XYZ file of C-alpha atoms in Angstrom:
730
model
C 122.088 183.089 47.424
C 120.235 179.871 46.630
C 116.492 180.671 46.633
C 115.702 177.274 48.123
C 118.555 177.231 50.655
C 116.295 175.767 53.341
C 116.143 172.446 51.440
C 119.846 171.847 52.052
C 119.230 171.191 55.741
C 116.744 168.371 55.104
C 117.364 164.645 54.762
C 116.031 162.831 51.674
C 112.663 161.861 53.172
C 112.113 165.300 54.678
C 112.953 166.897 51.327
C 110.478 164.605 49.573
C 107.756 165.603 52.061
C 108.456 169.279 51.348
C 108.664 168.982 47.548
C 105.675 166.670 46.969
C 103.262 169.563 46.642
C 100.319 168.373 44.581
C 97.618 165.943 45.609
C 96.942 164.340 48.990
C 100.052 163.619 51.051
C 100.292 161.744 54.352
C 103.563 162.272 56.207
C 104.028 159.608 58.884
C 106.448 161.419 61.142
C 107.887 159.281 63.921
C 108.938 160.734 67.263
C 111.905 163.092 66.933
C 112.024 162.958 63.110
C 111.639 166.709 62.524
C 107.961 167.004 61.619
C 107.721 170.667 62.615
C 110.644 171.529 60.344
C 108.986 169.651 57.472
C 105.630 171.350 58.004
C 106.983 174.895 58.176
C 109.464 174.363 55.347
C 106.702 172.958 53.141
C 104.550 176.017 53.851
C 107.426 178.374 53.026
C 108.242 176.378 49.879
C 104.690 176.718 48.544
C 104.918 180.492 48.843
C 108.488 180.740 47.594
C 107.690 178.719 44.455
C 104.732 180.995 43.733
C 102.173 178.188 43.953
C 100.083 180.047 46.508
C 99.784 183.422 48.179
C 100.180 183.390 51.981
C 96.399 183.706 52.497
C 95.740 180.828 50.097
C 97.200 178.290 52.491
C 95.364 176.936 55.524
C 97.647 175.516 58.216
C 95.975 174.078 61.314
C 97.467 172.940 64.592
C 96.156 171.924 68.000
C 97.794 174.560 70.183
C 98.464 178.273 69.967
C 102.067 177.528 70.871
C 102.508 175.297 67.819
C 100.779 177.859 65.591
C 103.001 180.697 66.817
C 106.108 178.565 66.361
C 105.073 177.838 62.781
C 104.499 181.548 62.055
C 107.902 182.504 63.474
C 109.737 179.842 61.448
C 108.006 180.785 58.196
C 108.741 184.446 58.799
C 112.412 183.714 59.493
C 112.681 181.676 56.280
C 110.922 184.107 53.922
C 111.071 187.501 55.661
C 107.453 188.221 54.717
C 104.414 189.671 56.441
C 102.492 186.758 57.938
C 99.520 188.692 59.300
C 97.173 187.550 56.534
C 98.214 183.919 56.771
C 95.697 181.350 58.005
C 97.980 179.683 60.528
C 96.230 178.768 63.751
C 94.321 176.189 65.730
C 91.298 174.382 64.344
C 89.037 176.499 66.519
C 90.611 179.843 65.615
C 90.141 178.999 61.919
C 86.534 177.999 62.554
C 85.926 181.219 64.462
C 87.059 183.330 61.475
C 84.573 181.569 59.217
C 81.768 181.789 61.758
C 82.301 185.520 62.316
C 81.789 186.100 58.598
C 78.709 183.904 58.208
C 77.151 184.000 61.676
C 73.701 184.792 60.326
C 73.613 181.374 58.629
C 73.423 179.943 62.142
C 70.949 182.579 63.387
C 73.685 184.481 65.186
C 74.870 188.069 64.992
C 78.490 188.739 64.036
C 79.300 190.051 67.529
C 78.348 186.735 69.181
C 80.074 185.730 72.407
C 82.095 182.549 72.942
C 81.200 181.467 76.476
C 83.593 179.708 78.844
C 83.075 176.521 80.852
C 81.634 178.312 83.900
C 78.985 180.016 81.770
C 78.228 176.724 80.035
C 77.617 174.996 83.368
C 75.371 177.818 84.599
C 73.329 177.607 81.420
C 72.946 173.831 81.664
C 72.026 174.171 85.343
C 69.168 176.518 84.402
C 67.939 174.036 81.788
C 68.121 171.119 84.243
C 66.208 173.038 86.898
C 63.549 174.062 84.339
C 63.131 170.373 83.471
C 62.984 169.446 87.184
C 66.106 167.261 86.887
C 68.134 166.675 90.061
C 71.434 168.539 89.502
C 73.098 166.574 92.285
C 72.392 163.317 90.506
C 72.921 164.663 86.982
C 75.492 167.432 87.277
C 75.842 170.160 84.627
C 79.414 168.997 83.894
C 78.144 165.460 83.146
C 75.511 166.750 80.746
C 78.042 169.048 79.062
C 80.436 166.155 78.468
C 77.672 164.331 76.562
C 76.801 167.444 74.557
C 80.479 167.835 73.675
C 80.513 164.194 72.536
C 77.815 165.052 69.991
C 79.819 168.050 68.781
C 83.077 166.087 68.505
C 81.221 163.605 66.305
C 79.823 166.462 64.145
C 76.252 165.581 65.183
C 73.833 168.503 65.063
C 70.997 168.838 67.610
C 68.408 167.850 64.996
C 70.381 164.654 64.267
C 70.995 163.695 67.887
C 67.513 162.225 68.519
C 68.298 158.970 66.723
C 71.101 158.172 69.196
C 68.628 157.933 72.116
C 71.191 158.737 74.816
C 69.625 158.816 78.268
C 70.649 159.025 81.908
C 68.156 156.735 83.585
C 64.539 156.876 82.379
C 63.951 160.587 82.701
C 67.029 162.378 81.321
C 67.023 162.606 77.515
C 70.417 163.993 76.467
C 69.213 164.817 72.950
C 66.381 166.960 74.331
C 68.787 168.811 76.630
C 71.243 169.312 73.740
C 68.480 170.900 71.626
C 67.400 173.170 74.493
C 71.006 174.132 75.212
C 71.673 175.165 71.605
C 68.380 177.092 71.460
C 69.378 179.032 74.588
C 72.769 179.833 73.061
C 71.047 181.309 70.011
C 68.829 183.492 72.217
C 71.935 184.702 74.063
C 73.775 185.273 70.756
C 76.507 182.963 71.980
C 78.455 179.835 71.094
C 80.599 177.486 73.092
C 84.037 176.175 72.150
C 82.645 173.083 70.426
C 80.469 175.215 68.139
C 83.507 176.882 66.602
C 83.958 173.855 64.362
C 80.511 172.270 64.398
C 78.787 175.393 63.061
C 81.267 176.046 60.200
C 80.798 172.384 59.193
C 77.026 172.983 59.273
C 77.441 176.128 57.135
C 79.555 174.262 54.576
C 77.117 171.337 54.390
C 74.073 173.574 53.950
C 75.592 176.314 51.750
C 77.503 175.013 48.745
C 78.441 178.517 47.536
C 80.158 179.346 50.847
C 81.980 176.020 50.837
C 83.104 176.692 47.261
C 84.384 180.146 48.313
C 86.743 178.632 50.878
C 87.667 175.694 48.645
C 88.784 178.216 46.024
C 90.641 180.307 48.583
C 92.601 177.484 50.174
C 94.653 176.002 47.368
C 96.708 174.069 49.911
C 95.912 172.687 53.365
C 98.488 171.609 55.952
C 97.574 169.731 59.123
C 99.718 169.076 62.187
C 99.208 166.145 64.619
C 96.579 164.610 62.368
C 96.320 161.480 64.550
C 94.704 163.629 67.272
C 91.758 164.850 65.167
C 88.173 164.029 66.092
C 85.333 163.381 63.638
C 84.251 167.018 63.419
C 87.796 168.259 62.721
C 88.296 165.578 60.089
C 84.988 166.450 58.407
C 86.001 170.135 58.358
C 89.279 169.266 56.593
C 87.733 166.903 54.054
C 85.049 169.405 53.068
C 87.642 172.118 52.443
C 90.029 169.846 50.514
C 87.423 168.096 48.379
C 87.964 170.309 45.326
C 91.749 170.805 45.107
C 92.755 167.722 47.099
C 96.030 169.456 47.968
C 96.000 168.393 51.588
C 99.098 167.370 53.503
C 98.521 165.738 56.879
C 101.473 165.215 59.201
C 101.071 162.844 62.104
C 102.046 159.591 63.760
C 99.516 156.803 64.166
C 101.867 155.268 66.742
C 101.350 158.289 68.997
C 97.542 158.324 68.940
C 96.804 158.351 72.692
C 93.899 160.739 73.161
C 90.773 158.699 72.349
C 89.419 159.588 75.812
C 89.063 163.201 74.710
C 87.474 162.487 71.354
C 90.435 161.793 69.035
C 89.890 158.978 66.531
C 92.963 157.122 65.231
C 90.829 155.864 62.313
C 91.151 159.298 60.686
C 94.840 158.790 59.994
C 94.565 155.038 59.372
C 91.799 155.546 56.794
C 93.410 158.545 55.067
C 94.746 156.440 52.155
C 91.193 155.186 51.520
C 89.578 158.626 51.843
C 91.607 160.059 48.936
C 92.786 158.533 45.682
C 96.463 158.505 44.698
C 97.718 159.328 48.195
C 101.464 159.756 48.592
C 102.616 158.269 51.896
C 106.008 159.492 53.085
C 107.596 157.979 56.188
C 109.987 160.054 58.283
C 111.989 157.422 60.136
C 115.369 159.006 60.872
C 115.241 160.094 64.482
C 117.369 162.993 65.751
C 116.481 162.631 69.421
C 117.235 159.208 70.844
C 119.956 156.581 70.835
C 119.898 153.335 68.862
C 118.875 151.131 71.803
C 115.953 153.378 72.741
C 114.622 153.417 69.180
C 115.096 149.679 68.678
C 113.146 148.948 71.851
C 110.329 151.365 70.966
C 110.054 150.066 67.391
C 109.947 146.420 68.462
C 107.264 147.181 71.039
C 104.932 149.047 68.687
C 105.196 146.320 66.038
C 102.810 144.311 68.226
C 99.979 146.675 67.259
C 97.901 145.511 64.294
C 96.102 148.828 63.564
C 98.991 150.902 62.222
C 100.401 151.999 58.884
C 103.924 150.994 59.891
C 107.378 152.539 60.085
C 110.687 151.802 61.825
C 112.713 154.513 63.519
C 116.498 154.576 63.189
C 119.342 156.908 64.093
C 122.957 157.723 63.372
C 123.509 158.011 67.135
C 124.961 154.574 67.810
C 126.470 152.851 70.841
C 124.085 154.489 73.275
C 123.236 152.968 76.631
C 120.804 150.095 76.817
C 117.463 150.614 78.507
C 117.596 149.673 82.192
C 114.854 147.540 83.668
C 114.579 147.617 87.466
C 112.522 145.268 89.586
C 111.648 146.551 93.078
C 109.979 145.058 96.133
C 107.238 147.694 96.370
C 106.234 151.208 95.376
C 108.235 152.847 98.148
C 111.326 150.918 97.162
C 110.776 152.060 93.581
C 110.485 155.732 94.573
C 113.555 155.460 96.813
C 115.779 153.872 94.168
C 114.624 156.137 91.331
C 115.467 159.087 93.578
C 118.914 157.590 94.261
C 119.501 157.342 90.502
C 118.485 160.992 90.168
C 120.938 161.944 92.930
C 123.706 160.133 91.028
C 122.833 162.074 87.869
C 122.873 165.318 89.830
C 126.354 164.530 91.146
C 127.446 164.156 87.509
C 126.224 167.732 86.912
C 123.161 166.605 84.963
C 120.583 169.387 84.845
C 117.452 168.438 86.757
C 115.385 169.933 83.931
C 116.690 167.079 81.753
C 115.253 164.434 84.074
C 111.645 163.217 83.921
C 109.597 160.676 85.857
C 106.657 159.456 83.773
C 103.725 157.497 85.225
C 100.496 156.024 83.877
C 98.122 157.533 86.444
C 98.379 160.814 88.343
C 97.981 159.204 91.792
C 101.371 157.515 91.266
C 103.208 160.827 91.587
C 102.665 161.000 95.360
C 105.391 158.554 96.405
C 107.953 160.243 94.144
C 106.953 163.710 95.371
C 107.311 162.681 99.012
C 110.684 161.048 98.380
C 112.141 163.992 96.430
C 110.930 166.378 99.126
C 112.588 164.230 101.775
C 115.996 164.301 100.072
C 115.718 167.944 99.021
C 115.521 167.607 95.240
C 113.168 170.182 93.684
C 110.517 169.021 91.242
C 107.555 170.250 89.215
C 104.431 168.405 88.123
C 103.739 169.098 84.448
C 100.193 169.007 83.131
C 98.645 169.098 86.567
C 99.018 170.111 90.178
C 101.400 168.678 92.701
C 99.696 165.900 94.600
C 98.958 167.919 97.737
C 97.817 170.916 95.674
C 95.001 169.064 93.915
C 91.473 170.248 94.695
C 90.216 166.944 96.097
C 93.345 166.518 98.255
C 93.062 170.050 99.663
C 89.381 169.428 100.433
C 90.138 166.129 102.190
C 92.978 167.666 104.210
C 90.632 170.509 105.223
C 88.241 167.879 106.629
C 91.099 166.249 108.567
C 92.167 169.638 109.975
C 88.624 170.430 111.133
C 88.405 167.087 112.934
C 91.867 167.325 114.471
C 91.817 170.992 115.522
C 89.268 173.201 117.251
C 89.977 176.564 115.674
C 90.836 176.029 112.017
C 88.397 178.503 110.478
C 90.005 178.450 107.037
C 89.644 174.679 106.756
C 86.033 174.753 107.962
C 85.167 177.549 105.561
C 86.532 175.481 102.682
C 84.392 172.418 103.353
C 81.294 173.931 104.974
C 79.162 173.376 101.880
C 81.385 170.907 100.019
C 79.673 168.723 99.066
C 76.440 170.700 98.832
C 74.484 170.237 102.050
C 71.872 172.995 101.717
C 73.932 175.748 103.345
C 73.875 178.608 100.858
C 76.064 181.691 100.451
C 73.678 183.997 102.350
C 73.609 181.571 105.305
C 77.388 181.272 105.331
C 77.803 185.043 105.325
C 75.543 185.300 108.385
C 77.602 182.648 110.188
C 80.892 184.383 109.305
C 79.532 187.733 110.535
C 78.252 186.134 113.742
C 81.704 184.639 114.345
C 83.481 187.977 113.774
C 81.054 189.979 115.894
C 81.181 187.531 118.793
C 84.925 186.831 118.573
C 84.298 183.093 118.290
C 85.779 180.419 116.105
C 83.671 179.521 113.093
C 82.734 176.153 114.621
C 81.683 177.659 117.973
C 79.735 180.388 116.183
C 77.941 177.712 114.144
C 76.919 175.933 117.349
C 75.570 179.187 118.824
C 73.778 180.604 115.777
C 71.583 177.521 115.361
C 70.083 178.370 118.764
C 68.889 181.748 117.422
C 66.263 182.752 114.846
C 68.772 184.336 112.457
C 68.633 181.434 110.050
C 65.827 179.588 108.293
C 64.637 176.332 109.922
C 66.001 174.307 106.999
C 69.439 175.954 107.228
C 69.542 175.384 111.002
C 68.749 171.682 110.550
C 71.463 171.267 107.930
C 74.066 173.013 110.093
C 73.068 170.959 113.156
C 73.566 167.765 111.180
C 76.987 168.932 109.985
C 78.057 169.842 113.534
C 76.854 166.457 114.806
C 79.014 164.774 112.172
C 82.065 166.808 113.181
C 81.495 166.012 116.883
C 81.085 162.339 116.036
C 84.360 162.313 114.110
C 86.179 164.151 116.914
C 84.939 161.587 119.448
C 86.628 158.800 117.487
C 90.138 160.351 117.476
C 91.427 158.229 120.364
C 89.248 155.197 119.667
C 90.270 154.183 116.139
C 93.446 154.664 114.122
C 93.825 157.756 111.944
C 93.554 155.787 108.697
C 90.139 154.354 109.525
C 89.018 157.751 110.833
C 90.007 159.419 107.569
C 87.950 156.866 105.612
C 84.932 157.428 107.858
C 85.171 161.232 107.536
C 85.328 161.143 103.726
C 82.488 158.630 103.561
C 80.085 160.125 106.122
C 80.666 163.692 104.902
C 79.463 162.641 101.460
C 82.703 163.814 99.869
C 83.656 160.462 98.309
C 80.063 159.949 97.151
C 80.143 163.379 95.484
C 82.965 162.253 93.175
C 81.441 158.787 92.704
C 78.304 160.459 91.323
C 80.282 162.892 89.204
C 80.472 161.677 85.589
C 83.088 164.168 84.415
C 86.314 162.957 82.834
C 88.280 164.121 85.913
C 86.205 162.237 88.502
C 87.891 158.775 88.308
C 91.309 160.393 88.712
C 90.125 162.393 91.723
C 88.821 159.219 93.362
C 92.154 157.496 92.723
C 93.947 160.446 94.333
C 91.715 160.271 97.425
C 92.539 156.584 97.783
C 96.220 157.378 97.398
C 95.878 160.025 100.138
C 94.551 157.339 102.475
C 97.557 155.212 101.530
C 99.858 158.123 102.398
C 98.501 158.183 105.966
C 100.097 154.769 106.563
C 103.504 156.439 106.720
C 102.550 158.436 109.817
C 101.737 157.317 113.346
C 98.864 159.780 113.792
C 96.927 162.493 111.995
C 98.801 165.393 113.596
C 102.108 164.060 112.325
C 100.633 163.833 108.831
C 99.216 167.377 108.912
C 102.611 168.723 110.043
C 104.177 166.947 107.070
C 101.696 168.645 104.731
C 102.595 172.058 106.179
C 106.268 171.398 105.466
C 105.453 170.219 101.944
C 103.586 173.431 101.167
C 106.380 175.542 102.596
C 109.082 173.711 100.609
C 107.171 174.263 97.389
C 107.612 178.003 97.709
C 111.384 177.799 98.084
C 112.397 175.885 94.991
C 114.601 177.243 92.248
C 114.101 177.021 88.499
C 116.034 173.790 87.799
C 113.682 170.934 88.736
C 112.975 167.280 88.071
C 109.879 166.879 85.898
C 107.071 164.574 87.026
C 104.083 163.911 84.795
C 101.809 161.312 83.250
C 102.823 159.794 79.923
C 99.858 161.565 78.324
C 101.230 164.916 79.448
C 104.716 164.015 78.155
C 103.743 163.793 74.488
C 105.749 166.285 72.457
C 108.420 166.667 75.170
C 111.922 165.211 75.403
C 114.464 164.683 78.187
C 117.978 163.278 78.391
C 116.987 160.933 81.225
C 113.556 159.349 81.509
C 112.254 157.123 84.316
C 109.169 155.109 83.363
C 107.690 153.943 86.659
C 104.920 151.510 87.525
C 105.026 149.092 84.596
C 102.909 146.570 86.496
C 100.231 144.544 84.766
C 96.848 146.009 85.682
C 98.379 149.427 86.261
C 99.973 149.635 82.825
C 98.254 148.616 80.660
C 95.467 149.964 82.809
C 93.022 147.221 83.761
C 89.969 149.495 83.689
C 90.754 150.630 80.147
C 91.101 147.037 78.994
C 87.823 146.016 80.611
C 85.942 148.901 78.991
C 87.397 148.858 75.465
C 89.220 145.561 75.014
C 91.776 145.166 72.243
C 91.443 148.784 71.044
C 92.411 149.970 74.514
C 95.333 147.549 74.623
C 96.705 149.019 71.404
C 96.289 152.574 72.686
C 98.029 151.622 75.943
C 100.880 150.186 73.865
C 101.072 153.438 71.887
C 101.302 155.220 75.224
C 104.246 152.993 76.170
C 105.847 153.869 72.840
C 105.387 157.583 73.566
C 106.938 157.130 77.011
C 110.059 155.350 75.720
C 110.630 157.827 72.870
C 110.698 160.804 75.260
C 114.210 159.712 76.270
C 117.270 161.042 74.455
C 120.108 159.223 76.237
C 118.866 157.073 79.107
C 115.580 155.281 79.731
C 114.902 153.410 82.970
C 111.756 151.270 83.291
C 110.635 149.932 86.654
C 107.945 147.806 88.228
C 107.221 146.504 91.722
C 106.532 143.013 93.006
C 103.819 144.392 95.229
C 102.186 147.774 95.354
C 99.830 149.346 97.894
C 97.067 150.795 95.720
C 93.885 152.311 97.094
C 94.191 150.635 100.460
C 95.042 147.164 99.178
C 98.289 145.325 98.556
C 98.507 144.024 94.994
C 101.042 141.339 94.136
C 101.924 142.234 90.587
C 103.287 140.742 87.443
C 105.480 142.809 85.164
C 103.568 144.560 82.401
C 103.046 142.458 79.287
C 104.796 145.285 77.408
C 108.094 144.323 79.045
C 108.048 140.885 77.432
C 107.588 142.643 74.062
C 110.831 144.631 74.395
C 113.909 143.164 72.664
C 116.194 141.641 75.285
C 119.315 142.662 73.356
C 118.471 146.326 74.038
C 117.854 145.914 77.780
C 119.822 145.297 80.941
C 117.967 144.246 84.072
C 118.549 143.651 87.770
C 116.451 140.462 87.508
C 115.919 137.726 84.956
C 112.378 138.664 84.047
C 112.074 136.548 80.993
C 112.370 133.024 82.330
C 109.845 130.896 80.522
C 107.973 129.787 83.633
C 107.617 133.347 84.893
C 107.195 135.288 81.687
C 104.135 137.398 81.328
C 102.903 136.785 77.841
C 99.160 136.938 77.390
C 97.999 135.694 73.989
C 94.755 136.811 72.389
C 93.021 133.502 73.180
C 93.475 134.193 76.901
C 92.543 137.808 76.662
C 88.785 137.717 77.292
C 89.231 135.339 80.229
C 91.772 137.713 81.723
C 89.331 140.602 81.488
C 86.631 138.592 83.273
C 89.037 137.619 86.021
C 91.607 140.399 86.635
C 93.097 138.454 89.545
C 94.281 135.918 87.018
C 96.586 138.620 85.732
C 97.697 139.854 89.112
C 98.275 136.479 90.767
C 99.294 134.237 87.894
C 102.801 133.666 89.244
C 102.568 131.288 92.235
C 106.159 131.972 93.231
C 105.298 135.545 94.061
C 102.332 134.438 96.173
C 104.531 132.027 98.093
C 106.956 134.806 98.859
C 104.398 136.409 101.112
C 104.969 133.600 103.594
C 108.430 134.944 104.261
C 106.849 137.888 106.014
C 104.978 135.857 108.644
C 107.697 134.341 110.833
C 108.142 137.371 113.085
C 104.437 138.026 113.566
C 101.811 136.991 116.100
C 99.475 135.688 113.364
C 100.082 133.478 110.340
C 98.616 133.368 106.835
C 95.406 131.361 107.016
C 94.666 132.197 110.668
C 91.032 132.929 111.524
C 90.671 136.250 113.340
C 88.062 138.655 114.729
C 87.835 142.434 114.253
C 85.397 144.546 116.317
C 84.111 146.470 113.286
C 84.427 143.991 110.408
C 83.759 140.745 112.269
C 85.331 137.364 111.399
C 87.911 136.845 108.686
C 90.972 134.957 107.440
C 94.497 136.375 106.968
C 95.380 136.346 103.288
C 98.760 138.130 103.262
C 101.227 139.638 105.689
C 102.868 142.743 104.308
C 105.207 145.040 106.221
C 103.566 145.473 109.631
C 100.040 145.025 108.290
C 97.677 142.148 107.622
C 95.499 141.792 104.555
C 92.315 140.022 105.625
C 89.324 138.503 103.847
C 86.317 139.304 106.061
C 83.189 137.170 105.867
C 80.784 140.075 105.511
C 82.825 142.267 103.144
C 83.240 142.039 99.373
C 86.808 143.427 99.497
C 89.871 142.616 101.556
C 90.999 145.039 104.267
C 94.447 146.027 105.523
C 94.528 146.225 109.355
C 97.072 146.643 112.117
C 97.929 143.769 114.470
C 96.539 145.399 117.633
C 93.060 145.648 116.097
C 92.584 141.915 115.592
C 92.554 138.802 117.790
C 92.365 135.061 117.229
C 88.825 133.862 116.569
């Protein structure tokens, strides 16, 4: 048998990537080009040729799943014991080193790696000791800044020069130093230390660095475009002597800057090492010719890239479909109809995916699929109505709407924190059980006794007054306005506004989308009944399901049929990202579009809506600028989207102006604005009419959409959507 039989299954470029064994190698592996096969085959080839023993190779990945897959493939190729091989995640490799040389960081070898909950408790103690308001500066916010330092390979002693502060009083560097000192006392590390401390050991102990440089004759790296500064420093220190480092990645799929990844690591690799061999894997084994042509043409608009062009032998595939819908509901309805057609053709639901830019977008698709009885799963997150902030909000609505919902009241009693501690709650629960009362009635009674502290009684009284106030409004205002008032006056929305964690903006978007969902129901009871049915249906689904996820969560996955929804300018590319990071963000958003398109194997459908109800406001949208960058010869559309007078091409000269005035992007096309007039003929009011609203005062009708009016009120900074029966002529 041929000793190198595994080479026979590789194409020419893959074979070159496997056989180029000496010196620094950068393998630019496009989507679906077989990078995992190349990586594992290269590892096996090094051992099989006798260039290195299994333990003399360091192979690092980002997930345990990828590491285990690599181990299994190598074992199947060589039939050897892989136990001594250094194949694992960055952090597992760092942990091995740190266990051996813990004392260099003033730790014992049996140190503990604490989890997020323990981290937050520790930071909370430090904040309280420094008399810092933990409501204003939450432990999770402080931890995110500390992690930023660690991702950048910045030690506590070096952090002072960055002068990061929250307000005048909160010095992040000082807190970082205190946090690390407390970890040492506890003989503990956190997850970020598992790479930061080995880097520190290497930088301060040349003999230890030399030991590992001598051990690892070869280094292999997977998904190199996703590395942060600390990970990159770790790799460069270890490879400095032998320079036999092979990094496999795709600069066109660098989409994780928000969690610390730096695309510059892969872009600057040719400059970091001399005599770098760059090998491009461009033959794609996943997608059809039209899909690859469209993706390649799109990504060519990015300037910061090393460059490659995907191609395939799979010719005569279907063109990408581009659908233009009236609104978000229409989009969800028609995408679902397309899915039903696929199902009738015996397409497995598992091979169908709906990809969106932001998690709040999933709600309309979830509701529609539930309505027509098609099972689905949300990958990389919870179903919309399962999300923590949605469950909390619904619990508030249940408490207001019903008199005896103890479970709902228990959930939100001290959320957000309102000075009602665990001991107080236990007394209230016991009082309710002993007296046979509902939790709300028991709360009203117990505040009349001396069982609680004066402060606790005052806090509970205030909470009860709020609930009574909300209940009194049930028949006076519509359920949408009531929901907004409840979330605002309870402090729940403010809680997430003040939260600086990476999840907070998404949670706020979801809360706004929940308010939007209420528009589909005539009252709150009808909505709550719908939620009950949703939760019940979720428990009855079978294995085969449609996949719904964000494009970020889709990286590394593939499906025969992909629906890319919500390609509206301002939504995708995301306006907030552009405002915060400018051109860099635009390029990352384009890479995200590239990732989305290349998830599809056979069919890709892209859609956008003329108008979309987002966070309580109707937005009249333009198609995403990315659509004008797709080659027309690879697309079929239900509308002519590329007429010169209506095309959405934003050149770089316009860019800064667009950022300063987002409405210029959203309302550039006057024809779309004029279309709104078609909605007014059957209504009591017309666009431009002056009106009066009892709560918001005087205003002017801006748009008429469905059965609602969008109004500019004199005393408000934002427009409001209101029903006809709540306004009158001024």
